Tab-separated table of C-alpha atoms and ligand atoms in Angstrom:
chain	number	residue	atom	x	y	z
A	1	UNK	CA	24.288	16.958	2.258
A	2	UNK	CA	21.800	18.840	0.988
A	3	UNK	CA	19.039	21.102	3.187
A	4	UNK	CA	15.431	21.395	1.922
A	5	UNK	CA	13.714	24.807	3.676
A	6	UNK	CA	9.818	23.820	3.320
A	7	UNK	CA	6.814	23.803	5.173
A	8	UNK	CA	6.388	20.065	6.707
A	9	UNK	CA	3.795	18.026	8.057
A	10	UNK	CA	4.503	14.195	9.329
A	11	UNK	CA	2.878	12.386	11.404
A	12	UNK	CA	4.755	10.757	14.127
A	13	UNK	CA	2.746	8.641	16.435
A	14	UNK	CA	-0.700	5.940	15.838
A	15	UNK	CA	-3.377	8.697	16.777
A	16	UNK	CA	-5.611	5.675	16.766
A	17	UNK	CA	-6.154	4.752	20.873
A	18	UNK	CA	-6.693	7.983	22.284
A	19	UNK	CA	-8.818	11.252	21.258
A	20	UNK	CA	-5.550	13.510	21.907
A	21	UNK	CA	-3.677	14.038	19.225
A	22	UNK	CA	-0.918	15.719	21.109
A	23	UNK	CA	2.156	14.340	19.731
A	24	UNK	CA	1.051	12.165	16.889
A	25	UNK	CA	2.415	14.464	14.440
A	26	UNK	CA	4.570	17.208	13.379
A	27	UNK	CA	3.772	20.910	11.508
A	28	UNK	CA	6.773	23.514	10.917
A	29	UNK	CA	5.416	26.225	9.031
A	30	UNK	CA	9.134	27.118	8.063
A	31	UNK	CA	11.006	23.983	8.312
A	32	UNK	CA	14.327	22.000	7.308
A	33	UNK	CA	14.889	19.035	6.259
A	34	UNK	CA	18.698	17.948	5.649
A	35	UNK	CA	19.108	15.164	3.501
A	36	UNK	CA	22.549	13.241	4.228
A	37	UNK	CA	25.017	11.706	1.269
A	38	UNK	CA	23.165	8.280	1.802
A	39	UNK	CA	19.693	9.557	1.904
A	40	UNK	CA	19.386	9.213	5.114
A	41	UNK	CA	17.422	12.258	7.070
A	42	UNK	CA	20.140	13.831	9.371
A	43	UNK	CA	17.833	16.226	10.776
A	44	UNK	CA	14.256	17.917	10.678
A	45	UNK	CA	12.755	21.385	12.423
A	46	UNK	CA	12.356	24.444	12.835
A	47	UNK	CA	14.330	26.837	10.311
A	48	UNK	CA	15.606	29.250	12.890
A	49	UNK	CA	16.663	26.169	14.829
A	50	UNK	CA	19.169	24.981	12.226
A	51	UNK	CA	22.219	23.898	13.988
A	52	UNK	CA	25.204	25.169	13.061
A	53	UNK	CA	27.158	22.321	11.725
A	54	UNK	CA	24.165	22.147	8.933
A	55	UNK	CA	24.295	25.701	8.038
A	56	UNK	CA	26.848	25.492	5.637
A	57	UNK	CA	25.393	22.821	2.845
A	58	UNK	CA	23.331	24.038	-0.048
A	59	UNK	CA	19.991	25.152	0.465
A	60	UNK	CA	17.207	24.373	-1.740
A	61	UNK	CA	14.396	26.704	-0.503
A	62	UNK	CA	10.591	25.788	-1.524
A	63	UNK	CA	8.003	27.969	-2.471
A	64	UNK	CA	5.676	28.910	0.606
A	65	UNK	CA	2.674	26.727	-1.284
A	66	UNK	CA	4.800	23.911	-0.705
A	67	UNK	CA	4.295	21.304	2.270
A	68	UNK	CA	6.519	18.437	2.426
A	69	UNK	CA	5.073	15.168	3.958
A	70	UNK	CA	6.171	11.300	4.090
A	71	UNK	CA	5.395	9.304	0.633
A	72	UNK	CA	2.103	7.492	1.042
A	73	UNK	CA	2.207	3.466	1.135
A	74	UNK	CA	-0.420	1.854	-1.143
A	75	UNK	CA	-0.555	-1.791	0.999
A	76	UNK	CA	-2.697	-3.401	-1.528
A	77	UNK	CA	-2.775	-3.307	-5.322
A	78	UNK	CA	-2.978	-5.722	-8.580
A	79	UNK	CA	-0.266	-3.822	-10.782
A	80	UNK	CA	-1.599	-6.208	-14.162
A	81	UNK	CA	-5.171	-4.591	-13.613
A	82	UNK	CA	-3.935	-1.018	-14.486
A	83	UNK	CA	-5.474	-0.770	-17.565
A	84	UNK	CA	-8.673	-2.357	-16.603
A	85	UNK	CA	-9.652	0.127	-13.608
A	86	UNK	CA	-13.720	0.819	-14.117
A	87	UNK	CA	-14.890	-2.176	-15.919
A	88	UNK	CA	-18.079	-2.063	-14.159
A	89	UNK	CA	-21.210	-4.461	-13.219
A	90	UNK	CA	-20.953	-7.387	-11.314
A	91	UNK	CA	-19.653	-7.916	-7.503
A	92	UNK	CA	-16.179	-9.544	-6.916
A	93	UNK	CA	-16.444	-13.135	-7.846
A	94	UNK	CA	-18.357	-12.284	-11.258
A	95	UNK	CA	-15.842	-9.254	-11.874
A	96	UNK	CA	-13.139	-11.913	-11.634
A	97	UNK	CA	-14.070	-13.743	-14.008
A	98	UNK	CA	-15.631	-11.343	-16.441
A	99	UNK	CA	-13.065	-8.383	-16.344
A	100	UNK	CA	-10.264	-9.750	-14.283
A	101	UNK	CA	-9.240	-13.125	-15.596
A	102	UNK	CA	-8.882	-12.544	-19.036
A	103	UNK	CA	-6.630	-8.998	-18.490
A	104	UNK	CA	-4.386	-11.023	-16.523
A	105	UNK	CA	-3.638	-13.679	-18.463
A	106	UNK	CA	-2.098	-11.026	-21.478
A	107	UNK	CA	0.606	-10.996	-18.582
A	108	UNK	CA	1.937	-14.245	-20.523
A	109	UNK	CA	3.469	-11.914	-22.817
A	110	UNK	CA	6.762	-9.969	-21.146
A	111	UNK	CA	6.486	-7.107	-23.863
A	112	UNK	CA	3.057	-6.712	-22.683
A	113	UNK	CA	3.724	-6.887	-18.976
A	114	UNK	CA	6.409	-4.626	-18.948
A	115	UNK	CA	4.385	-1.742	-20.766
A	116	UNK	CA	2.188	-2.324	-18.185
A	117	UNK	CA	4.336	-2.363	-15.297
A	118	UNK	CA	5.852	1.006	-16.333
A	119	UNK	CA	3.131	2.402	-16.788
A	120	UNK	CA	2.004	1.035	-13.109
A	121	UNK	CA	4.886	2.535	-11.097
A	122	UNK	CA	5.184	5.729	-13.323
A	123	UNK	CA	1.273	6.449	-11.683
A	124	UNK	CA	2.436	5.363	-8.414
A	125	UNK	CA	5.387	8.073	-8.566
A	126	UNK	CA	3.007	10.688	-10.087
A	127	UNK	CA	0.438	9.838	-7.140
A	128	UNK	CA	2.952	9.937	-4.132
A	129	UNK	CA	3.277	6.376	-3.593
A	130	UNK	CA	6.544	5.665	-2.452
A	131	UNK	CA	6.351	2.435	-1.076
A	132	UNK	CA	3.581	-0.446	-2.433
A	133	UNK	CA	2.595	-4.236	-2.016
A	134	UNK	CA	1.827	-5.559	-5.015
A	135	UNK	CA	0.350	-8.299	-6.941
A	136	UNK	CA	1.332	-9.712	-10.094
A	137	UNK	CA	-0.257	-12.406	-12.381
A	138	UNK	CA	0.693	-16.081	-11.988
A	139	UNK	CA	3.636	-15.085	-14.296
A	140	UNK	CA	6.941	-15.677	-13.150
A	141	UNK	CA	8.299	-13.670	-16.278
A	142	UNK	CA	5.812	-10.892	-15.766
A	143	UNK	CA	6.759	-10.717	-12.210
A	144	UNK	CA	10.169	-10.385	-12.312
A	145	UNK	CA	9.091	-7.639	-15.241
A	146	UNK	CA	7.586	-5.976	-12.488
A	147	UNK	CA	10.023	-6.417	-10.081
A	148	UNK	CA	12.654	-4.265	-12.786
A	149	UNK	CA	10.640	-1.812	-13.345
A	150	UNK	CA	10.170	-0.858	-9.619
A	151	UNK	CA	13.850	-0.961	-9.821
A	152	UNK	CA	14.614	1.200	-12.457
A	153	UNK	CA	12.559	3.971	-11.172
A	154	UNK	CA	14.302	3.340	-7.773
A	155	UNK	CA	11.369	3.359	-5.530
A	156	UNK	CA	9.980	0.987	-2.787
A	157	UNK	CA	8.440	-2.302	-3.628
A	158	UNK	CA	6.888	-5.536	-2.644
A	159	UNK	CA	6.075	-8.099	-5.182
A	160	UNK	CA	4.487	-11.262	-5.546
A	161	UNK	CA	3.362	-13.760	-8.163
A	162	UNK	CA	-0.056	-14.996	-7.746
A	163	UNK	CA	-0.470	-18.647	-6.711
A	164	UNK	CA	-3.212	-20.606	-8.455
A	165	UNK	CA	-3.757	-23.822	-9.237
A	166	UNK	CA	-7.397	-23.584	-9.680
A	167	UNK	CA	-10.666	-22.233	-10.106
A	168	UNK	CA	-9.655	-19.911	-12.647
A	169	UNK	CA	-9.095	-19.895	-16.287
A	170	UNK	CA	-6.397	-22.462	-17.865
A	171	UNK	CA	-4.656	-19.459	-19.031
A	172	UNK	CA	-3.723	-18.284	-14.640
A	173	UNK	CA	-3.404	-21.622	-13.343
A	174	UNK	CA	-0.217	-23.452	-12.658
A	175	UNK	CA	-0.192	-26.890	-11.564
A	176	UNK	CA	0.616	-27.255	-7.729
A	177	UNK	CA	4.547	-27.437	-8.384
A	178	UNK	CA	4.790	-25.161	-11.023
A	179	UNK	CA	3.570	-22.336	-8.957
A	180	UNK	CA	5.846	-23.583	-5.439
A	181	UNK	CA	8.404	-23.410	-8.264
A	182	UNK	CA	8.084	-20.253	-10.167
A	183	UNK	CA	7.601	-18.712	-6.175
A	184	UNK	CA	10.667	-20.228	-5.074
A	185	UNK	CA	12.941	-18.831	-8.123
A	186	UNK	CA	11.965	-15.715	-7.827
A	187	UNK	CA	12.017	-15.259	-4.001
A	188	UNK	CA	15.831	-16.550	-4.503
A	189	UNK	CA	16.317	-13.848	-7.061
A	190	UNK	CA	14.345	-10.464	-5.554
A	191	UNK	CA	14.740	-11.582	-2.150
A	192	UNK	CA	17.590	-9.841	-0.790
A	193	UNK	CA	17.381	-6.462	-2.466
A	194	UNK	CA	18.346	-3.167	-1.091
A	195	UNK	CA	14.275	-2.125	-1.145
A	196	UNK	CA	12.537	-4.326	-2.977
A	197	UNK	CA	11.168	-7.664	-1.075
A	198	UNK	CA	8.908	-10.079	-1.730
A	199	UNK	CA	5.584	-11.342	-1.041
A	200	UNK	CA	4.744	-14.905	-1.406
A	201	UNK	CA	0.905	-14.238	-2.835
A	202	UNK	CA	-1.038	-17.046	-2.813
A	203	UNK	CA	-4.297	-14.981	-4.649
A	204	UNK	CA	-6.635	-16.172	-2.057
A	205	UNK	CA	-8.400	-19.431	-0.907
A	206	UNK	CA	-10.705	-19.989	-3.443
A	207	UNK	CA	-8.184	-20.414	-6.525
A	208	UNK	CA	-5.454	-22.632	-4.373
A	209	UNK	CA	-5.750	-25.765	-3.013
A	210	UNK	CA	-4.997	-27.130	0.697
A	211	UNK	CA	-1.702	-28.169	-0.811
A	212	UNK	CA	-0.799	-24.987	-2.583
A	213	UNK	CA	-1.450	-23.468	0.847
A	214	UNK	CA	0.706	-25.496	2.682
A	215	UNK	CA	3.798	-24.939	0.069
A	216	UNK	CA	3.222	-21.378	0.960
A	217	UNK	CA	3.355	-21.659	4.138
A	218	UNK	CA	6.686	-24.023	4.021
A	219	UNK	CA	8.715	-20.694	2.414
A	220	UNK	CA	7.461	-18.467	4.577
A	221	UNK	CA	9.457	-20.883	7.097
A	222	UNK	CA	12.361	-20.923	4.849
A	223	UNK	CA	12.273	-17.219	4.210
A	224	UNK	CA	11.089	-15.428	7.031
A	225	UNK	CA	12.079	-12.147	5.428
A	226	UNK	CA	9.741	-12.569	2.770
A	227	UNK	CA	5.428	-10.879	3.275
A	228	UNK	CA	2.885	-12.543	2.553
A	229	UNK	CA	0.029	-11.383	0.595
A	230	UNK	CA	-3.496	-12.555	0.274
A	231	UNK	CA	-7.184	-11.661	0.134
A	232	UNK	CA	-9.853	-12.493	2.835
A	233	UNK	CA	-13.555	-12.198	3.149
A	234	UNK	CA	-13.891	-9.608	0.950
A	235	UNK	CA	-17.638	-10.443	0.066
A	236	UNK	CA	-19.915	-12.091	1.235
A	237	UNK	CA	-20.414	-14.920	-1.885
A	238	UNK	CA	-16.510	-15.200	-1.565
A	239	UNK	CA	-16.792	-16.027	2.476
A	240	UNK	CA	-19.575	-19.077	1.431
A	241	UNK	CA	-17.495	-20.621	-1.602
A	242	UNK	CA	-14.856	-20.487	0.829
A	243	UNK	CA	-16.831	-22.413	3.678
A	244	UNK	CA	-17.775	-25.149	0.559
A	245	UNK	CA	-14.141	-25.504	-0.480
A	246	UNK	CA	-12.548	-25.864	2.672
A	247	UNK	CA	-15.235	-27.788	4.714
A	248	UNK	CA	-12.552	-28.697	7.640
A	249	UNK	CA	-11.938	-25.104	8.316
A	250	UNK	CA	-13.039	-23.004	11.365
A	251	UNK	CA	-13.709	-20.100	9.279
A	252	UNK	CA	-12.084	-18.133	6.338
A	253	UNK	CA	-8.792	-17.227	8.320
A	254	UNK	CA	-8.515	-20.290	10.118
A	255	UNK	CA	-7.837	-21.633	6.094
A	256	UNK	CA	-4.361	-19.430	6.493
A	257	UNK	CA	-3.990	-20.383	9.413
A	258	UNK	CA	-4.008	-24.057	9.089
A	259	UNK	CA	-1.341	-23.553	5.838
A	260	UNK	CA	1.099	-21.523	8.689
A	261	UNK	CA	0.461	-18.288	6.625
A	262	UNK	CA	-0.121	-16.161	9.388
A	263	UNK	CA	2.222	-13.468	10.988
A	264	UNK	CA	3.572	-9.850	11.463
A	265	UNK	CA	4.978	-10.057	7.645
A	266	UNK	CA	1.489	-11.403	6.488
A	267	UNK	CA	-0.947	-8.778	4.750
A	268	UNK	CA	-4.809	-9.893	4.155
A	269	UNK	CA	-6.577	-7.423	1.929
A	270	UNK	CA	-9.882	-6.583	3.208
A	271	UNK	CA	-11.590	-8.042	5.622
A	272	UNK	CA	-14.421	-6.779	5.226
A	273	UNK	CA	-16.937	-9.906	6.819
A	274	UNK	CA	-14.688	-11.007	9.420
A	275	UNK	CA	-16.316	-12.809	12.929
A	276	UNK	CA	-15.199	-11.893	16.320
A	277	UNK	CA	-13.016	-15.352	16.383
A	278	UNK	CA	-11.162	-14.321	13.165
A	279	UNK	CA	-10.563	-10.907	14.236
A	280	UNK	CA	-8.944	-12.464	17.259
A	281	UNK	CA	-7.103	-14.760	15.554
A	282	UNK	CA	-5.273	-12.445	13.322
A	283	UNK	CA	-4.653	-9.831	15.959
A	284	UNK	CA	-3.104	-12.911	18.251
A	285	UNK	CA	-1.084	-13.877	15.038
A	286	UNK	CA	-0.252	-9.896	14.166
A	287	UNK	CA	-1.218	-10.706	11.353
A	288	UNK	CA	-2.107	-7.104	9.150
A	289	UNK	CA	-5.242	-6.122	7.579
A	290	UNK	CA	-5.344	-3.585	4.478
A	291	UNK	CA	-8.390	-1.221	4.178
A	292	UNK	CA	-9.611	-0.792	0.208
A	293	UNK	CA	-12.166	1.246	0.212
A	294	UNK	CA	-12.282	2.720	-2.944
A	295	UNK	CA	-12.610	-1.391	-3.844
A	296	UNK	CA	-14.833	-2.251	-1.646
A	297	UNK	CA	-17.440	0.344	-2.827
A	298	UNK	CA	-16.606	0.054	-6.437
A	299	UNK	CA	-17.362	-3.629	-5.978
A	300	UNK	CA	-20.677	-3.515	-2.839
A	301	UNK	CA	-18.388	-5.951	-1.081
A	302	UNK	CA	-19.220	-3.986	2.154
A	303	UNK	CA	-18.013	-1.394	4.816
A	304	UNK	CA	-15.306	-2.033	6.461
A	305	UNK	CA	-15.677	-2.364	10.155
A	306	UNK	CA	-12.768	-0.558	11.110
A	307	UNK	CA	-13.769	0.254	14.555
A	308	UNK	CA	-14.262	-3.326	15.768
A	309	UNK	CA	-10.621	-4.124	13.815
A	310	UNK	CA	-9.129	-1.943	15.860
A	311	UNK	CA	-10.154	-2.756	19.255
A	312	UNK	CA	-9.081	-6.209	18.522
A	313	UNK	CA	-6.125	-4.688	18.329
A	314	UNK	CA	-4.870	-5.603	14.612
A	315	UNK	CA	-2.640	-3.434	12.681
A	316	UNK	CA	-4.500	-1.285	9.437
A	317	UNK	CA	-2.845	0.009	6.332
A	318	UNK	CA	-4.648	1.458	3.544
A	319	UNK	CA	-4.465	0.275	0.283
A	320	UNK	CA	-6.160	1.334	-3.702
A	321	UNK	CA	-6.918	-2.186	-4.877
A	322	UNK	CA	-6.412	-1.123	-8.582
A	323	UNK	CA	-8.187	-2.117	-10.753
A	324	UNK	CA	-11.020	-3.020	-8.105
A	325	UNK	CA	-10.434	0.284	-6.951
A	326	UNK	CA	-10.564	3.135	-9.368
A	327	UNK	CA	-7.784	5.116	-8.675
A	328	UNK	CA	-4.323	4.865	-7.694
A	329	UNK	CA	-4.322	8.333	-5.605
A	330	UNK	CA	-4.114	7.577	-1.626
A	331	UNK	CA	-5.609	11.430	-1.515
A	332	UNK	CA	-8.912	9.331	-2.947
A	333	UNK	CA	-7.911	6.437	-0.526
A	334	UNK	CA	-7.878	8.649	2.587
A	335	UNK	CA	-10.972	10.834	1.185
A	336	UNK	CA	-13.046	7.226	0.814
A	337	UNK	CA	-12.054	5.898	3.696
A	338	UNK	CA	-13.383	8.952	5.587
A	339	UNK	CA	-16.647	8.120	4.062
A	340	UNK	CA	-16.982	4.427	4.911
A	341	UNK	CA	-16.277	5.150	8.689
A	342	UNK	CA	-19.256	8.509	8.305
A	343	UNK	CA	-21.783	6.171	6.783
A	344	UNK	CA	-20.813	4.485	10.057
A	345	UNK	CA	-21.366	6.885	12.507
A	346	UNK	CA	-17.513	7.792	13.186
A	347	UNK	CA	-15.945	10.737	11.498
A	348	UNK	CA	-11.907	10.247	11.301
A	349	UNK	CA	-10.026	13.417	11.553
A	350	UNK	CA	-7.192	14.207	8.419
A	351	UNK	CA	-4.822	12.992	10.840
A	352	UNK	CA	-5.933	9.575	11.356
A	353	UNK	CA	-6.167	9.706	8.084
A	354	UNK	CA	-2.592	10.658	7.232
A	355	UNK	CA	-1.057	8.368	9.054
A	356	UNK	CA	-2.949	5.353	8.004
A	357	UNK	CA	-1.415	6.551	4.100
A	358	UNK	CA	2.286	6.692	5.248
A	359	UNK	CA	3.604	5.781	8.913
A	360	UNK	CA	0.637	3.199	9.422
A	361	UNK	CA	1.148	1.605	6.186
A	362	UNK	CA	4.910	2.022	6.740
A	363	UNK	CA	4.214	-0.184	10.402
A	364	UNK	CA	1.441	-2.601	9.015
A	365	UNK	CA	4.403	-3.619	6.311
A	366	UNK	CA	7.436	-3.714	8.732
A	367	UNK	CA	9.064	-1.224	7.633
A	368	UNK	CA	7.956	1.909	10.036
A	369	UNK	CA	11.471	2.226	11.642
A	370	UNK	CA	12.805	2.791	7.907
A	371	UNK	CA	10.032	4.950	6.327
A	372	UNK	CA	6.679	6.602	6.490
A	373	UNK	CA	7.485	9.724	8.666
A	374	UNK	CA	10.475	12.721	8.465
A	375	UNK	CA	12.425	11.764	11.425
A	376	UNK	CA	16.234	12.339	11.925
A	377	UNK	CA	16.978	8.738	11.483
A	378	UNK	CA	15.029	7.415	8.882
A	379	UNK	CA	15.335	7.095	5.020
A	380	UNK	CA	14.861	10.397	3.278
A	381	UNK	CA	11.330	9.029	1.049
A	382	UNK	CA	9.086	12.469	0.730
A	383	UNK	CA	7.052	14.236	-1.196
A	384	UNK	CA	6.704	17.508	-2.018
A	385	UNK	CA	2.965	19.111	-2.252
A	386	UNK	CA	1.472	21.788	-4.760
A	387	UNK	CA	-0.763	23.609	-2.118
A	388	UNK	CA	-2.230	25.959	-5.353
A	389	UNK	CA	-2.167	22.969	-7.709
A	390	UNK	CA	-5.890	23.723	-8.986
A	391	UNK	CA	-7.882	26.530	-8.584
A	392	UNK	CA	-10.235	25.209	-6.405
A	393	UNK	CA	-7.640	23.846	-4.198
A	394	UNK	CA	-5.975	27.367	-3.864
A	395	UNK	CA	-9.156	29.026	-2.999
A	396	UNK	CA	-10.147	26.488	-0.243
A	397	UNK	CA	-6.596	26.653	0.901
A	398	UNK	CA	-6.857	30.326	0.936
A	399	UNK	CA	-9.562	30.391	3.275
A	400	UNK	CA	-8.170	27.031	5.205
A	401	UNK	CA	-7.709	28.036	8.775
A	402	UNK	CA	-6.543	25.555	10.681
A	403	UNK	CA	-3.660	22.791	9.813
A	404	UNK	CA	-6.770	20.123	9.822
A	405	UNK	CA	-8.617	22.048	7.053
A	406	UNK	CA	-5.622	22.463	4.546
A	407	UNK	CA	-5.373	18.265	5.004
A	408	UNK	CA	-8.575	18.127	4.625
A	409	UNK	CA	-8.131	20.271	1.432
A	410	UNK	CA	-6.056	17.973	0.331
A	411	UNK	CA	-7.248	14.667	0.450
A	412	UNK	CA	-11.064	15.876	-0.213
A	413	UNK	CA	-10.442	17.646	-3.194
A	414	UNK	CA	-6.434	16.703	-4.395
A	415	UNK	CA	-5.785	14.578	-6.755
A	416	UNK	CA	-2.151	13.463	-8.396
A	417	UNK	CA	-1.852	17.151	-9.687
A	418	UNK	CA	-0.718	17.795	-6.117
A	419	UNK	CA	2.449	15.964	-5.962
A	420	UNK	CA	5.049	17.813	-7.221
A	421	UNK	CA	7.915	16.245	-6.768
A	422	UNK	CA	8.926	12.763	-5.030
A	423	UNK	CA	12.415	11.380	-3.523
A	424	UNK	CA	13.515	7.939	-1.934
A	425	UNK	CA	16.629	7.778	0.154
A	426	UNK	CA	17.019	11.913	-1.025
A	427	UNK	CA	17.178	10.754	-4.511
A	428	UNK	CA	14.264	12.327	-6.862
A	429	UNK	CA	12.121	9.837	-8.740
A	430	UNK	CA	9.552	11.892	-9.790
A	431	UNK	CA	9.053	15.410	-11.239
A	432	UNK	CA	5.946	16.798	-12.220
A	433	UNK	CA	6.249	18.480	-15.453
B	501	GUN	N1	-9.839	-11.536	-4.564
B	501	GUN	C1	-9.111	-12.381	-5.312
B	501	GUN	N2	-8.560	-11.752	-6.367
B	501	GUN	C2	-8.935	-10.478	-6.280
B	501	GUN	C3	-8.693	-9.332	-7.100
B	501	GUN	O1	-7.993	-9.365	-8.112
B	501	GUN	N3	-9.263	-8.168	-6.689
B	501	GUN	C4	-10.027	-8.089	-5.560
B	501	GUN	N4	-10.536	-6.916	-5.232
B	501	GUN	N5	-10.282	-9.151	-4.808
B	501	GUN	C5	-9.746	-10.323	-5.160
B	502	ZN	ZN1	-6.976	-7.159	-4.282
């Protein structure tokens, strides 16, 4: 046991369907935190509430510029475009296939992909991320790469190998089989881990065919543990190739739908261009959507209509993209996503906020009665913020009145330099410095 006296914010609630916020979170300006032999949290609140049978383990007392909050959850990256973040010009489907497609395919080589992967999960750490979907290459040996570096650096993971057998270079593409196959290995191997799961990825419509689909959609019926993990309507090029391709098709969804890919464990990245009758049909599926908008702006796919998403009534997690988005920081995910709702008219408060980065991204990936808040209860995954990381962030903080403004603070003008430290299931995985 081990008891951590800190400052602590966590949200605790959706803030989402009402304006009062009563309740949807948590501040102790002097707090504890006690951190059980399993890393398990066996307690959280007020320091001169510690209970007695607590009062006796070792305290590790924080500076008072420290504020501990949940890890964030990044529900949506490409971990093989790391090193390609900011190749610039061109919308999505002319990105792909300038920038994209030939990164990916170095992911042949494991030497490569495993430079890359640490390197991937090493800025995760440094950024706060605790817990991330993620998408490899059509590389079964690069994915499992992936899949051990997560592991070594003990955080939480979910990890799939793209599935495409076409419309891309020679170089991604599997035939039909060969991706089913490469799937199907490594969802025997990484499938029942302690915290890593995984995703069965089919990239999106455009680069599988009706068949390739329709295999996905047979695992997720033979592994209904496993996510899955696609794109839809992104842009709006990318919604009319898809209406060409798939001429049988309602609409863009109704393509997923049709190969049994929807569901609570299924994660569509964007949807950005969605019509009322998708929107319904992945809220009736509970199917979740993940919010990019450091992507979508890097890339003019669009603004994201969260309003209208939500009042269909569809789970939202927030996600970076990399390398369509530019950063891995879910400070600059939170701080971007503010600014596609205020070009909008609606101006989301640094709670909302907050809790779409950990216990809403937690929820939209299952996994909200594990992680993604400091509850007695729950896994012990936090992070520990710098409040004086920067100069400028200690004199805005210094005149910060309100809980709000030091959030604000944070995710307006923070940047990785803010995490300090970062520990899953009480163990640390990252130190800055
Ligand atoms: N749609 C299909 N593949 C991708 C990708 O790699 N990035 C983004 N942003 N959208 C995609
Ligand atoms: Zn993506």
């Amino acid at each position: 046991m081990v008891v951590y006296r800190s400052a602590i914010f966590t949200p605790l609630a959706d803030p989402f369907p009402s304006t009062e916020l009563e309740g949807t979170y948590r501040h102790l300006d002097d707090g504890y935190l006690v951190v059980d032999d399993r890393g398990s949290i066996a307690g959280v609140g007020p320091w001169d509430s510690l209970p007695d049978h607590h009062r006796d383990h070792p305290v590790v007392r924080l500076s008072p510029d420290r504020l501990i909050s949940p890890g964030f959850v990044d529900a949506h990256l490409h971990g093989p475009q790391l090193e390609m973040i900011g190749s610039y010009g061109g919308h999505l489907l002319e990105w792909l296939n300038r920038y994209t497609f030939p990164t990916e395919m170095k992911f042949a080589d494991p030497e490569y992909a495993r430079n890359v992967s640490a390197g991937l999960f090493d800025e995760l750490l440094r950024n706060g991320t605790l817990l991330t979907l993620v998408f490899s290459t059509s590389h079964t040996e690069a994915t499992n790469v992936l899949f051990e570096e997560a592991e070594r650096r003990g955080m939480r993971a979910i990890i799939g190998k793209a599935m495409m057998d076409r419309n891309a270079p020679a170089g991604l593409i599997e035939s039909t089989e060969d991706s089913y196959r490469g799937t199907l290995e490594l969802l025997k191997r990484w499938g029942h881990h302690e915290i890593l799961r995984y995703a069965i990825s089919p990239r999106f419509a455009p680069t599988a065919t009706q068949k390739l689909l329709h295999l996905a959609g047979e695992l997720r019926q033979e592994f209904p543990e496993a996510y899955v993990h696609t794109h839809v309507s992104e842009n709006l090029s990318e919604v009319f190739w898809v209406k060409q391709l798939f001429p049988d098709a309602e609409n863009y969804v109704d393509v997923y739908d049709q190969a049994g890919l929807l569901g609570e464990r299924t994660i569509l990245a964007h949807g950005v261009h969605l019509s009322d009758e998708e929107l319904r049909t992945v809220a009736e599926s509970k199917t979740r959507i993940c919010h990019c908008p450091n992507s979508n702006l890097f890339l003019g796919s669009g603004l994201f209509p969260l309003k209208s998403v939500l009042r269909a009534g569809i789970t939202v997690a927030l996600g970076s993209d990399i390398g369509a988005g530019t950063t891995p920081s879910m400070l600059n995910a939170m701080a971007d996503a503010y600014k596609v709702q205020q070009v909008q008219g609606i101006s989301l408060s640094p709670f909302h906020l907050w809790y779409l980065a950990t216990l809403g991204g937690a929820r939209a990936l299952s996994l909200g009665d594990t992680t993604g808040s400091i509850e007695e209860g729950k896994e012990a995954d936090f992070i520990v913020l710098d409040l004086s990381a920067t100069p400028l962030l200690r004199r805005r903080i210094a005149s910060a009145g309100a809980l709000e403004d030091m959030l604000a603070a944070l995710i307006f003008i923070g940047d990785d330099r803010v995490v300090d430290r970062a520990f899953v299931r009480g163990r640390e995985v990252y130190a800055r410095g």
